[in-house]
Short mmCIF file of C-alpha atoms in Angstrom, two decimals:
data_model
loop_
_atom_site.label_atom_id
_atom_site.label_comp_id
_atom_site.label_asym_id
_atom_site.label_seq_id
_atom_site.Cartn_x
_atom_site.Cartn_y
_atom_site.Cartn_z
CA UNK A 74 0.03 0.02 0.04
CA UNK A 75 2.86 2.41 0.71
CA UNK A 76 3.82 2.38 -2.96
CA UNK A 77 0.36 3.71 -3.72
CA UNK A 78 0.09 6.06 -0.84
CA UNK A 79 0.45 9.20 -3.04
CA UNK A 80 -2.28 8.02 -5.45
CA UNK A 81 -4.71 7.34 -2.46
CA UNK A 82 -3.87 10.64 -0.97
CA UNK A 83 -4.48 12.45 -4.27
CA UNK A 84 -7.83 10.78 -4.65
CA UNK A 85 -8.79 12.01 -1.25
CA UNK A 86 -7.48 15.41 -2.14
CA UNK A 87 -9.72 15.58 -5.22
CA UNK A 88 -12.70 14.23 -3.35
CA UNK A 89 -12.42 16.95 -0.73
CA UNK A 90 -12.02 19.60 -3.45
CA UNK A 91 -15.20 18.25 -4.95
CA UNK A 92 -16.65 18.50 -1.48
CA UNK A 93 -16.23 22.26 -1.11
CA UNK A 94 -16.64 23.10 -4.75
CA UNK A 95 -20.20 21.85 -4.73
CA UNK A 96 -20.75 24.92 -2.36
CA UNK A 97 -22.27 23.94 0.94
CA UNK A 98 -22.09 26.56 3.58
CA UNK A 99 -18.63 27.97 4.21
CA UNK A 100 -18.22 26.22 7.55
CA UNK A 101 -18.43 22.85 5.85
CA UNK A 102 -16.21 24.02 3.11
CA UNK A 103 -13.70 24.95 5.72
CA UNK A 104 -14.09 21.45 7.18
CA UNK A 105 -13.11 19.69 3.95
CA UNK A 106 -10.57 22.31 3.33
CA UNK A 107 -8.73 21.05 6.58
CA UNK A 108 -8.97 17.60 5.31
CA UNK A 109 -7.61 18.52 1.97
CA UNK A 110 -4.82 20.62 3.47
CA UNK A 111 -3.68 17.67 5.74
CA UNK A 112 -3.91 15.31 2.80
CA UNK A 113 -1.92 17.76 0.62
CA UNK A 114 0.75 17.90 3.36
CA UNK A 115 0.91 14.04 3.22
CA UNK A 116 1.46 14.16 -0.53
CA UNK A 117 4.25 16.68 -0.27
CA UNK A 118 5.85 14.73 2.51
CA UNK A 119 5.90 11.65 0.54
CA UNK A 120 8.15 13.35 -1.99
CA UNK A 121 10.54 14.35 0.72
CA UNK A 122 9.24 17.83 1.49
CA UNK A 123 8.84 17.61 5.25
CA UNK A 124 9.46 21.26 5.77
CA UNK A 125 6.86 22.38 3.17
CA UNK A 126 4.34 19.94 4.65
CA UNK A 127 4.81 21.28 8.10
CA UNK A 128 4.42 24.85 6.60
CA UNK A 129 1.03 23.75 5.18
CA UNK A 130 -0.13 22.70 8.58
CA UNK A 131 1.24 25.60 10.48
CA UNK A 132 0.50 28.53 8.27
CA UNK A 133 -2.31 27.41 5.99
CA UNK A 134 -4.35 25.28 8.44
CA UNK A 135 -3.25 26.84 11.66
CA UNK A 136 -3.23 30.43 10.54
CA UNK A 137 -5.29 31.31 7.57
CA UNK A 138 -7.97 28.57 7.91
CA UNK A 139 -8.42 29.38 11.62
CA UNK A 140 -9.01 33.10 10.82
CA UNK A 141 -11.43 31.88 8.06
CA UNK A 142 -13.29 29.71 10.38
CA UNK A 143 -13.78 32.51 12.99
CA UNK A 144 -14.95 35.06 10.46
CA UNK A 145 -17.34 32.45 8.96
CA UNK A 146 -18.63 31.57 12.30
CA UNK A 147 -19.40 35.25 12.79
CA UNK A 148 -21.12 35.52 9.52
CA UNK A 149 -22.96 32.19 9.39
CA UNK A 150 -26.70 31.88 8.95
CA UNK A 151 -29.17 29.91 10.93
CA UNK A 152 -29.62 26.81 8.77
CA UNK A 153 -26.27 26.38 6.90
CA UNK A 154 -26.32 24.23 3.79
CA UNK A 155 -24.98 20.68 4.11
CA UNK A 156 -24.18 18.47 1.10
CA UNK A 157 -27.47 16.63 1.39
CA UNK A 158 -29.76 19.48 2.30
CA UNK A 159 -30.00 21.05 -1.17
CA UNK A 160 -30.66 19.02 -4.32
CA UNK A 161 -28.31 21.05 -6.34
CA UNK A 162 -25.42 20.76 -3.99
CA UNK A 163 -25.96 17.00 -3.59
CA UNK A 164 -26.18 16.57 -7.32
CA UNK A 165 -22.96 18.39 -8.05
CA UNK A 166 -21.13 16.52 -5.24
CA UNK A 167 -22.38 13.24 -6.46
CA UNK A 168 -21.45 14.16 -10.06
CA UNK A 169 -17.89 15.14 -9.00
CA UNK A 170 -17.52 11.82 -7.01
CA UNK A 171 -18.69 9.78 -9.92
CA UNK A 172 -16.29 11.47 -12.28
CA UNK A 173 -13.39 10.92 -9.79
CA UNK A 174 -14.36 7.22 -9.30
CA UNK A 175 -14.47 6.68 -13.12
CA UNK A 176 -11.20 8.29 -13.50
CA UNK A 177 -9.56 6.26 -10.74
CA UNK A 178 -10.91 3.07 -12.38
CA UNK A 179 -9.54 4.17 -15.76
CA UNK A 180 -6.15 4.81 -14.28
CA UNK A 181 -6.09 1.54 -12.51
CA UNK A 182 -7.30 -0.74 -15.25
CA UNK A 183 -5.31 0.77 -18.32
CA UNK A 184 -1.68 1.47 -18.61
CA UNK A 185 -1.89 4.93 -19.86
CA UNK A 186 -4.32 7.67 -19.42
CA UNK A 187 -4.25 9.98 -22.48
CA UNK A 188 -6.87 12.51 -21.65
CA UNK A 189 -5.21 15.88 -21.73
CA UNK A 190 -1.58 14.60 -21.45
CA UNK A 191 -0.23 11.24 -20.92
CA UNK A 192 0.12 9.69 -17.52
CA UNK A 193 1.96 6.36 -17.57
CA UNK A 194 -0.45 4.48 -15.28
CA UNK A 195 0.17 4.85 -11.64
CA UNK A 196 3.85 4.91 -12.26
CA UNK A 197 4.38 8.61 -11.65
CA UNK A 198 2.48 8.52 -8.43
CA UNK A 199 4.26 5.62 -6.85
CA UNK A 200 6.99 6.47 -4.39
CA UNK A 201 9.80 4.09 -5.15
CA UNK A 202 11.50 6.38 -7.46
CA UNK A 203 11.71 10.11 -6.74
CA UNK A 204 14.86 10.96 -8.64
CA UNK A 205 16.73 12.53 -5.80
CA UNK A 206 20.33 13.34 -5.85
CA UNK A 207 20.79 11.62 -2.52
CA UNK A 208 23.32 13.99 -0.99
CA UNK A 209 21.11 17.05 -0.07
CA UNK A 210 17.50 17.44 0.10
CA UNK A 211 16.13 19.35 -2.80
CA UNK A 212 13.37 20.92 -0.83
CA UNK A 213 15.56 22.64 1.79
CA UNK A 214 17.78 23.82 -0.93
CA UNK A 215 14.74 25.34 -2.60
CA UNK A 216 13.71 27.14 0.45
CA UNK A 217 17.29 28.55 0.83
CA UNK A 218 17.35 29.61 -2.85
CA UNK A 219 14.12 31.44 -2.39
CA UNK A 220 15.87 33.83 0.07
CA UNK A 221 19.12 34.16 -1.87
CA UNK A 222 18.61 34.00 -5.65
CA UNK A 223 14.87 34.51 -5.37
CA UNK A 224 14.92 37.77 -3.50
CA UNK A 225 12.88 39.40 -6.30
CA UNK A 226 10.19 36.78 -5.82
CA UNK A 227 10.05 37.45 -2.10
CA UNK A 228 9.80 41.17 -2.73
CA UNK A 229 7.06 40.78 -5.34
CA UNK A 230 4.99 38.27 -3.31
CA UNK A 231 5.43 40.19 -0.16
CA UNK A 232 4.17 43.36 -1.97
CA UNK A 233 1.35 41.39 -3.45
CA UNK A 234 0.18 40.25 -0.02
CA UNK A 235 0.45 43.76 1.32
CA UNK A 236 -1.56 45.06 -1.52
CA UNK A 237 -4.07 42.22 -1.02
CA UNK A 238 -4.69 43.51 2.48
CA UNK A 239 -5.15 47.16 1.29
CA UNK A 240 -7.62 45.96 -1.47
CA UNK A 241 -9.61 43.98 0.96
CA UNK A 242 -9.78 46.82 3.40
CA UNK A 243 -10.74 49.20 0.66
CA UNK A 244 -13.37 46.96 -0.85
CA UNK A 245 -15.07 46.19 2.45
CA UNK A 246 -14.84 49.77 3.83
CA UNK A 247 -17.84 51.01 1.83
CA UNK A 248 -18.48 54.63 1.43
CA UNK B 160 -10.75 56.83 -1.56
CA UNK B 161 -7.84 57.85 0.58
CA UNK B 162 -5.36 59.39 -1.95
CA UNK B 163 -2.40 57.56 -0.53
CA UNK B 164 -4.17 54.23 -0.76
CA UNK B 165 -5.40 55.14 -4.21
CA UNK B 166 -1.96 55.98 -5.47
CA UNK B 167 -0.56 52.78 -3.99
CA UNK B 168 -3.20 50.59 -5.62
CA UNK B 169 -2.83 52.42 -9.01
CA UNK B 170 0.98 52.00 -8.82
CA UNK B 171 0.38 48.20 -8.02
CA UNK B 172 -1.70 47.92 -11.19
CA UNK B 173 1.23 49.45 -13.27
CA UNK B 174 3.70 47.25 -11.35
CA UNK B 175 1.61 44.07 -12.14
CA UNK B 176 1.67 44.85 -15.91
CA UNK B 177 5.35 45.80 -15.79
CA UNK B 178 6.22 42.44 -14.06
CA UNK B 179 4.23 40.63 -16.70
CA UNK B 180 5.99 42.44 -19.58
CA UNK B 181 9.55 42.11 -18.11
CA UNK B 182 9.73 38.65 -16.67
CA UNK B 183 11.47 35.69 -18.13
CA UNK B 184 10.05 33.09 -15.73
CA UNK B 185 6.45 31.85 -16.17
CA UNK B 186 5.75 31.84 -12.58
CA UNK B 187 6.61 35.57 -12.20
CA UNK B 188 4.34 36.33 -15.20
CA UNK B 189 1.48 34.58 -13.40
CA UNK B 190 2.23 36.54 -10.26
CA UNK B 191 2.13 39.79 -12.20
CA UNK B 192 -1.24 38.87 -13.75
CA UNK B 193 -2.58 38.17 -10.15
CA UNK B 194 -1.22 41.40 -8.83
CA UNK B 195 -2.74 43.36 -11.65
CA UNK B 196 -6.10 41.65 -11.13
CA UNK B 197 -6.01 42.17 -7.33
CA UNK B 198 -5.20 45.75 -7.46
CA UNK B 199 -7.60 46.85 -10.22
CA UNK B 200 -10.62 45.50 -8.18
CA UNK B 201 -10.92 48.65 -5.94
CA UNK B 202 -10.34 50.91 -8.91
CA UNK B 203 -13.28 49.29 -10.66
CA UNK B 204 -15.29 49.78 -7.40
CA UNK B 205 -14.56 53.42 -6.86
CA UNK B 206 -18.22 54.26 -6.56
CA UNK B 207 -20.01 52.03 -4.00
CA UNK B 208 -23.17 50.99 -5.63
CA UNK B 209 -24.44 47.38 -6.46
CA UNK B 210 -23.65 47.87 -10.23
CA UNK B 211 -19.99 48.43 -9.77
CA UNK B 212 -19.71 45.57 -7.18
CA UNK B 213 -21.38 43.25 -9.67
CA UNK B 214 -19.09 44.43 -12.55
CA UNK B 215 -16.01 44.02 -10.24
CA UNK B 216 -17.13 40.56 -9.31
CA UNK B 217 -17.67 39.49 -12.90
CA UNK B 218 -14.37 40.86 -13.93
CA UNK B 219 -12.61 39.16 -11.01
CA UNK B 220 -14.22 35.74 -11.80
CA UNK B 221 -13.46 35.57 -15.43
CA UNK B 222 -9.84 36.86 -14.94
CA UNK B 223 -9.18 34.49 -12.10
CA UNK B 224 -10.39 31.64 -14.27
CA UNK B 225 -8.12 32.78 -17.03
CA UNK B 226 -5.23 32.88 -14.61
CA UNK B 227 -5.97 29.37 -13.55
CA UNK B 228 -5.95 28.18 -17.14
CA UNK B 229 -2.63 29.99 -17.68
CA UNK B 230 -1.14 28.30 -14.74
CA UNK B 231 -2.19 24.89 -16.10
CA UNK B 232 -0.65 25.58 -19.35
CA UNK B 233 2.48 26.76 -17.68
CA UNK B 234 2.62 23.49 -15.67
CA UNK B 235 1.96 21.36 -18.71
CA UNK B 236 4.73 23.30 -20.46
CA UNK B 237 7.02 22.69 -17.51
CA UNK B 238 6.10 18.83 -17.50
CA UNK B 239 7.11 18.59 -21.28
CA UNK B 240 9.97 21.02 -21.61
CA UNK B 241 11.51 20.85 -18.08
CA UNK B 242 12.22 24.54 -17.93
CA UNK B 243 10.48 27.80 -16.94
CA UNK B 244 11.76 30.33 -19.48
CA UNK B 245 9.40 32.28 -21.81
CA UNK B 246 10.16 30.82 -25.17
CA UNK B 247 7.72 29.43 -27.66
CA UNK B 248 5.53 26.93 -25.92
CA UNK B 249 6.48 23.71 -27.48
CA UNK B 250 3.65 21.43 -26.37
CA UNK B 251 0.52 21.96 -28.50
CA UNK B 252 -1.87 21.27 -25.57
CA UNK B 253 -0.30 23.83 -23.41
CA UNK B 254 -0.13 26.27 -26.34
CA UNK B 255 -3.99 25.92 -26.87
CA UNK B 256 -4.77 26.22 -23.31
CA UNK B 257 -2.50 29.33 -22.95
CA UNK B 258 -4.03 30.85 -26.06
CA UNK B 259 -7.54 30.31 -24.54
CA UNK B 260 -6.47 31.77 -21.20
CA UNK B 261 -5.05 34.99 -22.77
CA UNK B 262 -8.10 35.28 -25.07
CA UNK B 263 -10.21 35.27 -21.92
CA UNK B 264 -8.06 37.93 -20.47
CA UNK B 265 -8.31 40.05 -23.63
CA UNK B 266 -12.08 39.60 -24.18
CA UNK B 267 -11.89 37.70 -27.56
CA UNK B 268 -14.85 35.69 -28.63
CA UNK B 269 -16.04 33.23 -27.28
CA UNK B 270 -14.93 34.56 -24.02
CA UNK B 271 -16.19 38.15 -24.83
CA UNK B 272 -19.30 38.25 -22.70
CA UNK B 273 -17.83 39.89 -19.73
CA UNK B 274 -16.51 42.94 -21.54
CA UNK B 275 -19.83 44.94 -22.21
CA UNK B 276 -21.37 44.10 -18.75
CA UNK B 277 -18.23 45.05 -16.86
CA UNK B 278 -17.47 48.15 -18.88
CA UNK B 279 -21.12 49.30 -18.40
CA UNK B 280 -21.09 48.78 -14.63
CA UNK B 281 -18.13 50.96 -13.79
CA UNK B 282 -17.27 54.67 -14.08
CA UNK B 283 -15.86 56.12 -17.35
CA UNK B 284 -12.30 56.49 -15.93
CA UNK B 285 -12.22 52.93 -14.61
CA UNK B 286 -13.58 51.84 -17.99
CA UNK B 287 -10.70 53.73 -19.61
CA UNK B 288 -8.20 51.87 -17.58
CA UNK B 289 -9.93 48.56 -18.09
CA UNK B 290 -9.99 48.81 -21.95
CA UNK B 291 -6.56 50.14 -22.47
CA UNK B 292 -4.12 49.39 -19.83
CA UNK B 293 -5.38 45.98 -19.04
CA UNK B 294 -4.94 44.83 -22.63
CA UNK B 295 -1.16 45.51 -22.63
CA UNK B 296 -0.20 42.48 -20.40
CA UNK B 297 -2.00 39.63 -22.04
CA UNK B 298 -1.01 41.03 -25.50
CA UNK B 299 2.70 41.17 -24.52
CA UNK B 300 2.46 37.41 -23.63
CA UNK B 301 0.74 36.62 -26.82
CA UNK B 302 3.53 38.44 -28.71
CA UNK B 303 6.21 36.41 -26.86
CA UNK B 304 4.66 33.00 -27.59
CA UNK B 305 3.52 33.92 -31.05
CA UNK B 306 5.63 31.48 -32.89
CA UNK B 307 3.85 28.47 -31.25
CA UNK B 308 0.21 29.56 -31.35
CA UNK B 309 -2.16 27.24 -33.20
CA UNK B 310 -3.23 29.34 -36.28
CA UNK B 311 -6.61 27.85 -36.53
CA UNK B 312 -7.72 28.57 -33.13
CA UNK B 313 -6.35 32.07 -33.03
CA UNK B 314 -7.71 33.07 -36.41
CA UNK B 315 -11.18 31.55 -35.54
CA UNK B 316 -11.29 33.69 -32.31
CA UNK B 317 -10.04 36.82 -34.21
CA UNK B 318 -12.55 36.57 -36.99
CA UNK B 319 -15.47 35.80 -34.64
CA UNK B 320 -14.45 38.66 -32.41
CA UNK B 321 -14.49 41.12 -35.27
CA UNK B 322 -17.90 39.79 -36.17
CA UNK B 323 -19.29 39.94 -32.56
CA UNK B 324 -17.66 43.32 -31.88
CA UNK B 325 -19.36 44.75 -34.95
CA UNK B 326 -22.64 42.93 -34.69
CA UNK B 327 -23.09 43.16 -30.94
CA UNK B 328 -22.45 46.96 -30.88
CA UNK B 329 -25.29 47.75 -33.36
CA UNK B 330 -28.09 47.75 -30.88
CA UNK B 331 -26.33 49.86 -28.26
CA UNK B 332 -27.00 53.31 -27.07
CA UNK B 333 -24.85 53.29 -23.89
CA UNK B 334 -21.48 54.66 -24.79
CA UNK B 335 -19.52 52.44 -22.53
CA UNK B 336 -20.93 49.31 -24.06
CA UNK B 337 -20.23 50.76 -27.58
CA UNK B 338 -16.64 51.22 -26.43
CA UNK B 339 -16.57 47.61 -25.19
CA UNK B 340 -17.80 46.16 -28.32
CA UNK B 341 -15.30 48.34 -30.24
CA UNK B 342 -12.62 46.94 -27.93
CA UNK B 343 -13.66 43.35 -28.83
CA UNK B 344 -13.50 44.10 -32.50
CA UNK B 345 -10.07 45.82 -32.28
CA UNK B 346 -8.68 42.92 -30.25
CA UNK B 347 -9.95 40.61 -33.11
CA UNK B 348 -7.91 42.74 -35.65
CA UNK B 349 -4.89 42.61 -33.57
CA UNK B 350 -4.75 38.87 -32.92
CA UNK B 351 -5.54 38.16 -36.57
CA UNK B 352 -2.14 39.26 -37.69
CA UNK B 353 -0.21 38.02 -34.70
CA UNK B 354 1.06 34.97 -36.23
CA UNK B 355 2.01 36.54 -39.50
CA UNK B 356 3.75 39.78 -38.26
CA UNK B 357 3.65 40.56 -34.56
CA UNK B 358 4.97 44.10 -35.10
CA UNK B 359 1.68 44.93 -36.65
CA UNK B 360 -0.09 43.76 -33.51
CA UNK B 361 1.93 46.17 -31.48
CA UNK B 362 1.27 49.02 -33.98
CA UNK B 363 -2.51 48.33 -33.83
CA UNK B 364 -2.40 48.20 -30.02
CA UNK B 365 -0.64 51.47 -29.92
CA UNK B 366 -3.03 53.20 -32.20
CA UNK B 367 -6.07 51.61 -30.60
CA UNK B 368 -4.98 52.77 -27.18
CA UNK B 369 -4.50 56.25 -28.41
CA UNK B 370 -7.96 56.31 -30.06
CA UNK B 371 -9.73 54.77 -27.21
CA UNK B 372 -8.09 57.23 -24.67
CA UNK B 373 -9.13 60.06 -26.78
CA UNK B 374 -12.76 58.82 -27.06
CA UNK B 375 -13.05 58.13 -23.37
CA UNK B 376 -11.47 61.61 -22.43
CA UNK B 377 -13.94 63.32 -24.80
CA UNK B 378 -16.80 61.44 -23.10
CA UNK B 379 -15.43 62.37 -19.65
CA UNK B 380 -15.11 65.94 -20.65
CA UNK B 381 -18.74 66.16 -21.74
CA UNK B 382 -19.80 63.84 -18.84
CA UNK B 383 -21.92 61.78 -21.12
CA UNK B 384 -22.55 58.00 -20.97
CA UNK B 385 -25.53 57.68 -23.38
CA UNK B 386 -25.94 58.66 -27.03
CA UNK B 387 -28.69 61.08 -25.96
CA UNK B 388 -26.52 63.01 -23.66
CA UNK B 389 -23.66 62.99 -26.09
CA UNK B 390 -25.92 64.47 -28.65
CA UNK B 391 -26.27 67.64 -26.50
CA UNK B 392 -22.56 68.40 -26.55
CA UNK B 393 -23.16 70.93 -29.47
CA UNK B 394 -24.57 73.15 -26.95
CA UNK B 395 -21.88 72.96 -24.38
CA UNK B 396 -18.58 72.82 -26.37
CA UNK B 397 -18.94 72.74 -30.16
CA UNK B 398 -15.24 72.12 -30.59
CA UNK B 399 -15.56 68.75 -28.66
CA UNK B 400 -18.46 67.83 -30.87
CA UNK B 401 -16.23 68.21 -34.04
CA UNK B 402 -13.47 66.31 -32.33
CA UNK B 403 -15.82 63.52 -31.46
CA UNK B 404 -16.66 63.28 -35.12
CA UNK B 405 -13.06 62.97 -36.30
CA UNK B 406 -12.06 60.52 -33.59
CA UNK B 407 -14.95 58.35 -34.20
CA UNK B 408 -14.34 58.24 -37.86
CA UNK B 409 -10.68 57.42 -37.05
CA UNK B 410 -11.86 54.43 -34.86
CA UNK B 411 -13.92 53.22 -37.87
CA UNK B 412 -10.80 53.02 -39.93
CA UNK B 413 -11.45 55.74 -42.58
CA UNK B 414 -8.53 56.59 -44.76
CA UNK B 415 -7.29 60.01 -44.23
CA UNK B 416 -7.22 59.32 -40.44
CA UNK B 417 -4.79 57.32 -38.46
CA UNK B 418 -7.21 54.55 -37.69
CA UNK B 419 -6.83 53.43 -41.20
CA UNK B 420 -3.10 52.66 -40.88
CA UNK B 421 -3.37 49.43 -38.75
CA UNK B 422 -6.17 48.09 -40.80
CA UNK B 423 -4.44 48.78 -44.15
CA UNK B 424 -1.16 47.23 -42.84
CA UNK B 425 -2.94 44.25 -41.50
CA UNK B 426 -4.76 43.60 -44.69
CA UNK B 427 -1.55 43.99 -46.65
CA UNK B 428 0.23 41.56 -44.45
CA UNK B 429 -2.45 39.02 -44.62
CA UNK B 430 -2.70 39.16 -48.43
CA UNK B 431 1.14 38.80 -48.57
CA UNK B 432 0.54 35.52 -46.98
CA UNK B 433 -1.80 34.42 -49.62
CA UNK B 434 -4.97 34.63 -47.68
CA UNK B 435 -7.54 36.71 -49.42
CA UNK B 436 -10.78 35.68 -48.23
CA UNK B 437 -9.95 36.36 -44.64
CA UNK B 438 -8.99 39.96 -44.95
CA UNK B 439 -11.98 40.60 -47.25
CA UNK B 440 -14.27 39.19 -44.56
CA UNK B 441 -12.52 41.19 -41.90
CA UNK B 442 -12.77 44.35 -43.81
CA UNK B 443 -16.42 43.78 -44.55
CA UNK B 444 -17.22 43.15 -40.80
CA UNK B 445 -15.37 46.29 -39.98
CA UNK B 446 -18.10 48.12 -41.71
CA UNK B 447 -20.56 47.09 -39.02
CA UNK B 448 -18.23 48.89 -36.49
CA UNK B 449 -18.14 51.88 -38.85
CA UNK B 450 -21.97 51.92 -38.90
CA UNK B 451 -22.49 52.37 -35.28
CA UNK B 452 -19.69 54.97 -34.95
CA UNK B 453 -21.40 56.82 -37.84
CA UNK B 454 -24.64 56.68 -36.04
CA UNK B 455 -22.93 58.33 -33.02
CA UNK B 456 -21.57 60.99 -35.15
CA UNK B 457 -24.90 61.47 -36.89
CA UNK B 458 -26.68 62.22 -33.78
CA UNK B 459 -23.86 64.12 -32.10
CA UNK B 460 -22.05 66.27 -34.71
CA UNK B 461 -23.99 66.10 -37.88
CA UNK B 462 -27.52 66.73 -37.04
CA UNK B 463 -29.54 68.40 -34.27
CA UNK B 464 -32.69 66.53 -33.53
CA UNK B 465 -35.91 68.51 -33.09
CA UNK B 466 -36.41 68.99 -29.27
CA UNK B 467 -37.92 71.40 -26.91
CA UNK B 468 -35.65 74.25 -25.84
CA UNK B 469 -35.23 73.15 -22.35
CA UNK B 470 -33.97 69.67 -23.50
CA UNK B 471 -31.05 71.24 -25.31
CA UNK B 472 -29.13 72.40 -22.25
CA UNK B 473 -26.72 70.15 -20.41
CA UNK B 474 -25.93 70.51 -16.72
CA UNK B 475 -22.93 72.68 -16.48
CA UNK B 476 -20.56 71.11 -14.12
CA UNK B 477 -17.28 72.61 -13.65
CA UNK B 478 -14.93 71.74 -16.51
CA UNK B 479 -12.90 68.83 -15.86
CA UNK B 480 -9.28 69.19 -16.63
CA UNK B 481 -8.49 66.49 -19.13
CA UNK B 482 -4.71 65.80 -19.44
CA UNK B 483 -3.15 65.66 -22.82
CA UNK B 484 -6.37 65.87 -24.81
CA UNK B 485 -5.11 67.90 -27.66
CA UNK B 486 -1.94 65.87 -28.37
CA UNK B 487 -4.10 62.70 -28.17
CA UNK B 488 -6.58 64.02 -30.60
CA UNK B 489 -3.98 65.00 -32.94
CA UNK B 490 -2.19 61.64 -32.72
CA UNK B 491 -5.35 59.74 -33.20
CA UNK B 492 -6.38 61.44 -36.39
CA UNK B 493 -3.33 62.69 -38.21
CA UNK B 494 -0.73 59.81 -38.04
CA UNK B 495 -1.52 58.31 -41.39
CA UNK B 496 1.24 60.15 -43.42
CA UNK B 497 3.79 58.67 -41.05
CA UNK B 498 3.19 55.24 -42.39
CA UNK B 499 6.48 54.89 -44.22
CA UNK B 500 8.21 55.31 -40.91
CA UNK B 501 7.05 51.84 -40.06
CA UNK B 502 10.10 50.50 -41.71
CA UNK B 503 12.06 51.44 -38.63
CA UNK B 504 10.22 48.75 -36.70
CA UNK B 505 11.89 45.91 -38.48
#
């Protein structure tokens, strides 16, 4: 099972994305977002990125999603929508699940999936070969490179986040 | 809006487009697009009524979808070529997805539906920024990937855009919607020649931006957003009325004016590449555009409709100071004799 762990985690990832894309109330969307964040962390960790996975848990789930959860709890309505409460939501959820199940069966049965581009079966998702150089971990080197060669990226993304806050404050301020 | 915040946000819009135009790494281009999109939302929402909020939401949703498609094309390109540099996109799937994403950002058919609605819902100045500055970034990326764009898809989108831009503008009386449909048609002209000679795309973009800037500034000066209110400018400033005539005819592509130059060059380039039916069709469909410009000039500069005397006056607000209006008007009507200078662009 461990060779297929990334595949299983990706399937759970997609299913939880379907879960919040079918638009139940934001509280339930946040719930499946927690699941998808945790599963995404698992996927990254299986490729050797332990630091980035912990970043997902700490910053994304522990910071941003907590704030999102609190603001949604303040703005929630009396009878929030669940996946089974509204026919539309349930229909979209089941449709997404059905498509995912059919895709998984297609991937498992045939050698290649040639829908948009070619997957060679489950081969890319299995863990036994990750193409590492063995001496140093690529992912920590990547983080180090972000702060040395990638200083411009840090500046641009930092500015984008700052302007994001300005924009949100400006939009919600009203007249 | 607080002037400091407004300046910061406007500078961020400029910075986003600059990042898109200057970057050599696909991820930075995507970041530039997102920064541009994020920062233009409060500019679109300068007045706080439900129409502007709806228009900004529509703009945000379509542009965010286009950014997602762009990211997908970037990742497919990464998967197949192993590198992040901007060169031609080697994989056909990635190229098609990227062309569709950039077409959504520009407002080409079949992704043109947001342009009239968003332009109508926002103020004239915001509409000006939307229809001129926001076209620069996607067009620069199209220019950079032009060797690898699938010709069938791009030409289909271009010709359909010219048709939709002409046909859709026929039933409009709101000036902002007319400008939106004119933008769709001009984008169609620009992308039609992209694969053959991208320099002409840039020429057309330059002249289109000048003419659209001029038109919007004339509208802002006379504070008019409908054909009816534009038809009263003869009473307020007759000079503006004449200039509206000249600029509109230039937008329609009539010969002694500078709007003719890009159309002429594009048709010449297309016929040099042995396609004759296509430029003929494009020129015929540009007549639809000319028809609704002519209708605007007819009701504005050429005739005075019979009306009661108190209907003839416009509210006299204090005159807005329009920057650079005279040079813009001159440039958008008198550039045609400079056409031989185009040889310096090679």
